[in-house]
CSV table of N, CA and C in Angstrom, one decimal:
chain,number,residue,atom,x,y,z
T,1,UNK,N,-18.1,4.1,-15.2
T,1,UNK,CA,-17.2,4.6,-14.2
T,1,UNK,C,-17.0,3.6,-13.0
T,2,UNK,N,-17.9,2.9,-12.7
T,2,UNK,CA,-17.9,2.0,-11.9
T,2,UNK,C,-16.5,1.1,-12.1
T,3,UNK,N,-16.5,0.6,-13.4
T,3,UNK,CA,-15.7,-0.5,-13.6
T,3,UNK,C,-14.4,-0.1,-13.6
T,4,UNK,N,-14.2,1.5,-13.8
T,4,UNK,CA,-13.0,1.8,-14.1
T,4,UNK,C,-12.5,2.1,-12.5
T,5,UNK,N,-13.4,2.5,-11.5
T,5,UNK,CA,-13.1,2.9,-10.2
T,5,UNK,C,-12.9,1.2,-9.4
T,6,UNK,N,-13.4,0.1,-10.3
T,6,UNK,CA,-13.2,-1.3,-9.4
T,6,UNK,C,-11.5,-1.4,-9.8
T,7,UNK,N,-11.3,-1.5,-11.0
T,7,UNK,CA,-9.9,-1.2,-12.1
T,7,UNK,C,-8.8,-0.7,-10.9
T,8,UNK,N,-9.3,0.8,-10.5
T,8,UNK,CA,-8.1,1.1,-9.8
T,8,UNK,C,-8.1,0.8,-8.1
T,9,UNK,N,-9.4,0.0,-7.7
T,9,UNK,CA,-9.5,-0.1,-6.1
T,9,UNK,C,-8.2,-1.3,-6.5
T,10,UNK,N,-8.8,-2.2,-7.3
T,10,UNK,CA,-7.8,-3.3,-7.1
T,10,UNK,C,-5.8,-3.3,-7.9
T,11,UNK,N,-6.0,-1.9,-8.3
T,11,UNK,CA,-4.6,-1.3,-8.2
T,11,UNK,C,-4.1,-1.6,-7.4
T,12,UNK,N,-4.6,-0.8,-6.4
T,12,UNK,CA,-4.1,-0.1,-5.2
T,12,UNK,C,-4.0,-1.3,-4.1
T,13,UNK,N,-4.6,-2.4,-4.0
T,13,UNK,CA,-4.4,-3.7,-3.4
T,13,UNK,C,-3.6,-4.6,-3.7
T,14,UNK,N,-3.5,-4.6,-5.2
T,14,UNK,CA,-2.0,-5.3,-5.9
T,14,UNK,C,-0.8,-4.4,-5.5
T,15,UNK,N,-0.6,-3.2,-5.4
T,15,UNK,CA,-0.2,-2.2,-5.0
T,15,UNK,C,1.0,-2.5,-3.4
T,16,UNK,N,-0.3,-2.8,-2.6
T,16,UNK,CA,0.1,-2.9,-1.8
T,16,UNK,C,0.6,-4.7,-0.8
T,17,UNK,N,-0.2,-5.6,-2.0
T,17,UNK,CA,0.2,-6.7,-1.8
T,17,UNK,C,1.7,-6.8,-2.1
T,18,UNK,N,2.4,-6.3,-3.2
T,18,UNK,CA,3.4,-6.4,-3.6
T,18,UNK,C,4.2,-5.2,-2.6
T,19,UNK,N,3.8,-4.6,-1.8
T,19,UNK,CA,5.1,-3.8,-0.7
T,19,UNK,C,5.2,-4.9,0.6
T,20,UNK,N,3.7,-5.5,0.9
T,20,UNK,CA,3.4,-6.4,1.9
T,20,UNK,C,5.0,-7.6,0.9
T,21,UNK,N,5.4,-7.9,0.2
T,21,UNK,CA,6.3,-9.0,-0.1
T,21,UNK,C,7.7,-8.6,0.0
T,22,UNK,N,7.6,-7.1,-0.6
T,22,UNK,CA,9.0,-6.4,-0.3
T,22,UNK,C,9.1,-6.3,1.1
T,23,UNK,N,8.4,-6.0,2.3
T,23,UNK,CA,8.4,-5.8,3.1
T,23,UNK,C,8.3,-6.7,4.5
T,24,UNK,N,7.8,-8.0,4.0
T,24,UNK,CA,7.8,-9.2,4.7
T,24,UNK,C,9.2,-10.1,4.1
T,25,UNK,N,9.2,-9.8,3.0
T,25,UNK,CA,10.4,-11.4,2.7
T,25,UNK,C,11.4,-10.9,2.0
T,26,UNK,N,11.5,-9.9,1.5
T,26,UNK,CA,12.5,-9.3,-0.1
T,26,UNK,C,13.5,-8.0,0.8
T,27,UNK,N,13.0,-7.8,2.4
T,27,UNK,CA,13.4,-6.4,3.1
T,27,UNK,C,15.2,-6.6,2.9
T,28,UNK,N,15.8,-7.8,3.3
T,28,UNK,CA,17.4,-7.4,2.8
T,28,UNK,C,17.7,-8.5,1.6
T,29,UNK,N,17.2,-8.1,1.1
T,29,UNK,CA,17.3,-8.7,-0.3
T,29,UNK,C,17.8,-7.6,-1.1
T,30,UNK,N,18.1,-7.9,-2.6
T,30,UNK,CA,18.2,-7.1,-3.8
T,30,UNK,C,17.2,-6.3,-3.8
T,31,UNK,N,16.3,-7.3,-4.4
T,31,UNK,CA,14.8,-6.4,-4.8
T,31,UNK,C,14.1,-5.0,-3.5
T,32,UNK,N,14.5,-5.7,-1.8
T,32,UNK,CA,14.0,-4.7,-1.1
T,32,UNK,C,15.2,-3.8,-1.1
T,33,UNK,N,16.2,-4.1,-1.2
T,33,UNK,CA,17.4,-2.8,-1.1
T,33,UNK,C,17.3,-2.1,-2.2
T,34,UNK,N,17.0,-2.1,-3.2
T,34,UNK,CA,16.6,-1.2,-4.5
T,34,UNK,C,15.6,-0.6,-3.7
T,35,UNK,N,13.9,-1.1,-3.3
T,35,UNK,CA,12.8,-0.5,-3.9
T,35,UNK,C,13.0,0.7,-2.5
T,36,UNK,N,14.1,0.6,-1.6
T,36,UNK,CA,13.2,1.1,-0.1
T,36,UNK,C,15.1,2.2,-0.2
T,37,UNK,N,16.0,1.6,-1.1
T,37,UNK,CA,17.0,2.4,-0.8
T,37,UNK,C,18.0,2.2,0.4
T,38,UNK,N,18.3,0.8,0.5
T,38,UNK,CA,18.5,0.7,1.9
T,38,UNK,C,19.8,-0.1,1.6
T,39,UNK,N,20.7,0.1,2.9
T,39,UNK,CA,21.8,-0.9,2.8
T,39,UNK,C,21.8,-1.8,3.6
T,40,UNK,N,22.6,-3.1,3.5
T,40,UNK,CA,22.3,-4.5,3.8
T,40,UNK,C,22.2,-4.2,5.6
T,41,UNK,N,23.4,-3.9,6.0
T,41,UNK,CA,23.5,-3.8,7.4
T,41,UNK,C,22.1,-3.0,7.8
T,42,UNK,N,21.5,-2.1,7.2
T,42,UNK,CA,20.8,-1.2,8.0
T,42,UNK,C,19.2,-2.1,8.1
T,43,UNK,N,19.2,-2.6,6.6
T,43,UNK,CA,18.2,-3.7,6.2
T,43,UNK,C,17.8,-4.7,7.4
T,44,UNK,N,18.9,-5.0,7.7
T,44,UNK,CA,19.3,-6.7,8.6
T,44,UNK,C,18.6,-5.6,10.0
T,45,UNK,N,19.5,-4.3,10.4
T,45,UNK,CA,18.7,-4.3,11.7
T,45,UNK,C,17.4,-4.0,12.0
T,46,UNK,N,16.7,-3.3,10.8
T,46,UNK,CA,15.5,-3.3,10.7
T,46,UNK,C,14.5,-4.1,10.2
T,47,UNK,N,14.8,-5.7,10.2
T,47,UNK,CA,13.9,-6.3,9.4
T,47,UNK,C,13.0,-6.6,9.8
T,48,UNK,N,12.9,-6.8,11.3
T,48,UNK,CA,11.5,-7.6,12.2
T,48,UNK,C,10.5,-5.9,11.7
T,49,UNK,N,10.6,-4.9,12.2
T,49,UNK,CA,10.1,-3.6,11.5
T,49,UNK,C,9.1,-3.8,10.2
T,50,UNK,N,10.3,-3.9,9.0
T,50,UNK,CA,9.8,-3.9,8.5
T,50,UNK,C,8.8,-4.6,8.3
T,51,UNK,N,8.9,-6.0,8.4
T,51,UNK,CA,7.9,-7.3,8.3
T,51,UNK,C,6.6,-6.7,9.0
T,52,UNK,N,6.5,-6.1,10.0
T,52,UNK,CA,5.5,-5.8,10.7
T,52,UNK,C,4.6,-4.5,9.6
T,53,UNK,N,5.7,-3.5,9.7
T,53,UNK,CA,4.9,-3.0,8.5
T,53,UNK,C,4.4,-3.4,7.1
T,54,UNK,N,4.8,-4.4,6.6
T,54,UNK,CA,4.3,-5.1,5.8
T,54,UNK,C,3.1,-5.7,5.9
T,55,UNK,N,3.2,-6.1,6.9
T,55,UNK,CA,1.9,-6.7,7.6
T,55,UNK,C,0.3,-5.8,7.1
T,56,UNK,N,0.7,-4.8,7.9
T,56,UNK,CA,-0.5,-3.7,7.9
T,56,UNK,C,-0.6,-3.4,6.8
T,57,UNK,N,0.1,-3.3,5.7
T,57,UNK,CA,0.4,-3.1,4.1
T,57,UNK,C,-0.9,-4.4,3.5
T,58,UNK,N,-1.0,-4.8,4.1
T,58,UNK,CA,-1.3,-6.5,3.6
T,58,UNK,C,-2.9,-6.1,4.5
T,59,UNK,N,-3.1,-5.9,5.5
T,59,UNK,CA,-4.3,-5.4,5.9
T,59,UNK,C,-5.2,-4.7,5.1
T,60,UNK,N,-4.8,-4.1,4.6
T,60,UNK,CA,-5.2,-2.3,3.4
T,60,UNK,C,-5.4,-2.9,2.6
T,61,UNK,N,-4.5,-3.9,2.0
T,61,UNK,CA,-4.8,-4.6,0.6
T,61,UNK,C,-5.9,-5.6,1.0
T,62,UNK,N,-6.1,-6.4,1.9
T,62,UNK,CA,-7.0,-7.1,2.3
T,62,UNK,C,-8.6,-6.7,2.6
T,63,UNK,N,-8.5,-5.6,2.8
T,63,UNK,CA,-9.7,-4.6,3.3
T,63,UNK,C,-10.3,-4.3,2.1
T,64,UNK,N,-9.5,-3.8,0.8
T,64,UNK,CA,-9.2,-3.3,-0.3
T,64,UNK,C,-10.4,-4.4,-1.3
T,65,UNK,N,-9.6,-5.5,-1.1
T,65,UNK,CA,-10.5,-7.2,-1.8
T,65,UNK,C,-11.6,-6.7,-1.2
T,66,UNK,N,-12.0,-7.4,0.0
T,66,UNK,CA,-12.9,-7.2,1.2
T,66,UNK,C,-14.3,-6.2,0.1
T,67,UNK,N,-13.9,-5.0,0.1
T,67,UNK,CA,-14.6,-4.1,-0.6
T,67,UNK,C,-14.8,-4.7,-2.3
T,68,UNK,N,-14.3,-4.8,-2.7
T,68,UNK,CA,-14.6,-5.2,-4.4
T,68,UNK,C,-15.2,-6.6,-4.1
T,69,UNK,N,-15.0,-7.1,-3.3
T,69,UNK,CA,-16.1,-8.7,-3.3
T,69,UNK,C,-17.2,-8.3,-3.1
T,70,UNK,N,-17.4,-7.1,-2.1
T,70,UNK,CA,-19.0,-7.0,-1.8
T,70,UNK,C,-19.6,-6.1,-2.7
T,71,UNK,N,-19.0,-6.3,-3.7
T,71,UNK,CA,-19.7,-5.5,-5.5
T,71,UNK,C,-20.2,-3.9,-5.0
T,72,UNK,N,-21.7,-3.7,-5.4
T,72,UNK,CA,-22.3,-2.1,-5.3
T,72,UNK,C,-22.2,-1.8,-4.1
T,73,UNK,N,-22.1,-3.3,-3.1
T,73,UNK,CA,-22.4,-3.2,-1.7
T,73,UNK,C,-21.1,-2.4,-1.0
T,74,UNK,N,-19.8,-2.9,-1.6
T,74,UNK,CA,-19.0,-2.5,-0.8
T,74,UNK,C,-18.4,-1.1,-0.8
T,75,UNK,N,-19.3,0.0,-1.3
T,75,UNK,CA,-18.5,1.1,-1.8
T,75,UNK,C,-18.1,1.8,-0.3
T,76,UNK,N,-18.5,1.7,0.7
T,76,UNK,CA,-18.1,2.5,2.3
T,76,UNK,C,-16.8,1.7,2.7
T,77,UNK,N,-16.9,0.4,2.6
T,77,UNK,CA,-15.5,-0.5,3.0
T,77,UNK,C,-14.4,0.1,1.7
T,78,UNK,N,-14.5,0.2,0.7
T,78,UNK,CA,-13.6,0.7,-0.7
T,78,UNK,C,-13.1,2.2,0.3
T,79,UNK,N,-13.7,2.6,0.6
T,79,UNK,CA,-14.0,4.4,0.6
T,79,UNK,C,-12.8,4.4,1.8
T,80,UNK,N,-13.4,3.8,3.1
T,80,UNK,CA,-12.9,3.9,4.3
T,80,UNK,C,-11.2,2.9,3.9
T,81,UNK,N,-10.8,1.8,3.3
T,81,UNK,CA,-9.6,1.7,3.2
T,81,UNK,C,-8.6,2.3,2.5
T,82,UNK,N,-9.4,2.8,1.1
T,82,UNK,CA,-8.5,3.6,0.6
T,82,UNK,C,-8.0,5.2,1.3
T,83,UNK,N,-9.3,5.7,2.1
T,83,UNK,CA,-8.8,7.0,3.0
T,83,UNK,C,-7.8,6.3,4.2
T,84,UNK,N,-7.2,5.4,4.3
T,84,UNK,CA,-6.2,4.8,5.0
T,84,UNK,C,-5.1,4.9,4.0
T,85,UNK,N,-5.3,4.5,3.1
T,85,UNK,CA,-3.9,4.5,2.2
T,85,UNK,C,-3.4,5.5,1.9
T,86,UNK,N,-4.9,6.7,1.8
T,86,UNK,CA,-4.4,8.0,1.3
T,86,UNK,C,-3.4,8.6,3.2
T,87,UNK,N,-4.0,8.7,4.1
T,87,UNK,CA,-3.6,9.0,5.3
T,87,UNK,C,-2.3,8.3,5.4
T,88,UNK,N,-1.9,7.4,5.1
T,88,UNK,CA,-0.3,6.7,5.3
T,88,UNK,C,0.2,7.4,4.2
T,89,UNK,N,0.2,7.5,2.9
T,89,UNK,CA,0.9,8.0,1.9
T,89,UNK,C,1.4,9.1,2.2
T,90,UNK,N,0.3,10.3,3.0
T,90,UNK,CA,0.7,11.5,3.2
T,90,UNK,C,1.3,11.2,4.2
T,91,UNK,N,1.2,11.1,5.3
T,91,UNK,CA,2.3,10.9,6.2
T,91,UNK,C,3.8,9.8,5.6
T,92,UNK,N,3.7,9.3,5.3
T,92,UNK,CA,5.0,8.6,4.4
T,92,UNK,C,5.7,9.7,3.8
T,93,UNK,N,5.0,10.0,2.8
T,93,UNK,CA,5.9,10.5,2.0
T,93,UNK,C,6.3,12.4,3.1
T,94,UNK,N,5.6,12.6,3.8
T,94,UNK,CA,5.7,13.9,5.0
T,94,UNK,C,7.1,13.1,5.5
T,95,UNK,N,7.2,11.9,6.1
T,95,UNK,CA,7.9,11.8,7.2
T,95,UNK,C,9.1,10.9,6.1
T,96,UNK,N,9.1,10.2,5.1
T,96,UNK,CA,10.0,9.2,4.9
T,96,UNK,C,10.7,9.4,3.1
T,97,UNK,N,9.5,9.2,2.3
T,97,UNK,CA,10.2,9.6,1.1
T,97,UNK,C,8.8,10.4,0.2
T,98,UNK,N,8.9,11.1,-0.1
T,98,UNK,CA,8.3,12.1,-1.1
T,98,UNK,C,7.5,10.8,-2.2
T,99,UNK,N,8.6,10.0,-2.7
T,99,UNK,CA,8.0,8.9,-3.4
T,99,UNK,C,6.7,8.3,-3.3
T,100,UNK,N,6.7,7.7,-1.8
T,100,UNK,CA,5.6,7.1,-1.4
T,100,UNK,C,4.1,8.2,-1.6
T,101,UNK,N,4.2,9.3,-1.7
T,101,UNK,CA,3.5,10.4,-2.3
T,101,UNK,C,2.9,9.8,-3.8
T,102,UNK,N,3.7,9.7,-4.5
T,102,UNK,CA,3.0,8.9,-5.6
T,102,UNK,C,2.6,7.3,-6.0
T,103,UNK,N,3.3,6.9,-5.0
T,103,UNK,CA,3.3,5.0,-5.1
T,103,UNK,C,2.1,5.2,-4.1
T,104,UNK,N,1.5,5.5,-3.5
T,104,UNK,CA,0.5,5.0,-2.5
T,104,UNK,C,-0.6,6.1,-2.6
T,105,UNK,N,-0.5,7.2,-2.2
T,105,UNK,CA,-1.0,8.6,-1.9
T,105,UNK,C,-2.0,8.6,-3.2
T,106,UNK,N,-1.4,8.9,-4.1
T,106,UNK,CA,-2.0,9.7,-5.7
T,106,UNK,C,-3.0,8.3,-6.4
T,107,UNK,N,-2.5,6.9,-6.1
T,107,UNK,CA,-3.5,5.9,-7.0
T,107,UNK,C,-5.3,6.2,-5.8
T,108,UNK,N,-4.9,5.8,-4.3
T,108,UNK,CA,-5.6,6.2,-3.3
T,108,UNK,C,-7.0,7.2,-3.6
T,109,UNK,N,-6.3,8.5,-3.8
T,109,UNK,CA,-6.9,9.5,-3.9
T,109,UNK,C,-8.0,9.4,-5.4
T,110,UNK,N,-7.1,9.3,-6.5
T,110,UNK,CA,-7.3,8.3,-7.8
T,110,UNK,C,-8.8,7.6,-7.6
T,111,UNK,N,-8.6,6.6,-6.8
T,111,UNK,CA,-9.5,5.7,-6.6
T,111,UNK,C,-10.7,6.1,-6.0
T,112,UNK,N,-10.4,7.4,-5.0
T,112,UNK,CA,-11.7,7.8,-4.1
T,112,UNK,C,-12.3,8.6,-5.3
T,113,UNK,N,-11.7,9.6,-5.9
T,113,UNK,CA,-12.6,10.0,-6.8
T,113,UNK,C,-13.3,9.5,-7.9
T,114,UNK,N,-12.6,8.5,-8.6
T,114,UNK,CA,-13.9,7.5,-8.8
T,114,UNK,C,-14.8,7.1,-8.5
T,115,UNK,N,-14.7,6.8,-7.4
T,115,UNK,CA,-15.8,6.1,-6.2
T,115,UNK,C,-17.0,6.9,-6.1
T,116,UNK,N,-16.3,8.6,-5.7
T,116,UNK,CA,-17.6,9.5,-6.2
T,116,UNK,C,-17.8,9.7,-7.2
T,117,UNK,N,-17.5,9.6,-8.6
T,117,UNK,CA,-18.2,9.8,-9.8
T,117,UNK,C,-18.5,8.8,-10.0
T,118,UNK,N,-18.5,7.0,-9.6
T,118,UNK,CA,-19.2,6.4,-10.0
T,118,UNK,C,-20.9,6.6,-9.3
């Protein structure tokens, strides 16, 4: 159970490294106007935004590693970033798209309960 709960911590960090790119560099691009639904002009005026939020995206995922480096040791650092991802998902998808309910929220939660049955 362990290995399968390290399996999805580092999901959820690839996860989030890859919005940290949509969100830092791809935001009025192709790839970020598909993933976020956005149109160019509205993209363009929110881009410093988004970049920032990307940022913190990239924190979570970093915290995320952080935890899986420190092996059996790191199961409170795993625990405590993922209940951040789970807490942004729910508010995300409460305040912005329902989506982010399953893109962030459900792997999160996923992962915590591994964590207790490992």
């Amino acid at each position: 159970m362990a290995t399968l709960s390290s399996i999805v911590v580092a999901l959820v960090a690839l996860i989030h490294v890859y919005i940290l790119v949509l969100e830092m560099f791809l935001w009025d691009k192709p790839a970020g106007l598909r993933a976020f639904g956005q149109k160019l002009e509205a993209a363009r005026a929110s881009k410093v935004l988004a970049a920032n939020q990307g940022l913190y995206n990239g924190f979570l995922a970093a915290g995320l590693i952080w935890g899986l480096s420190l092996g059996a040791e790191g199961g409170s650092v795993k625990v405590f970033f993922l209940l951040c991802v789970l807490i942004a998902g729910v508010y995300g998808a409460a305040t912005a798209s329902k989506k982010i309910l399953y893109v962030q929220a459900l792997p999160a939660a996923l992962g915590l309960v591994l964590l207790a049955l490992a």
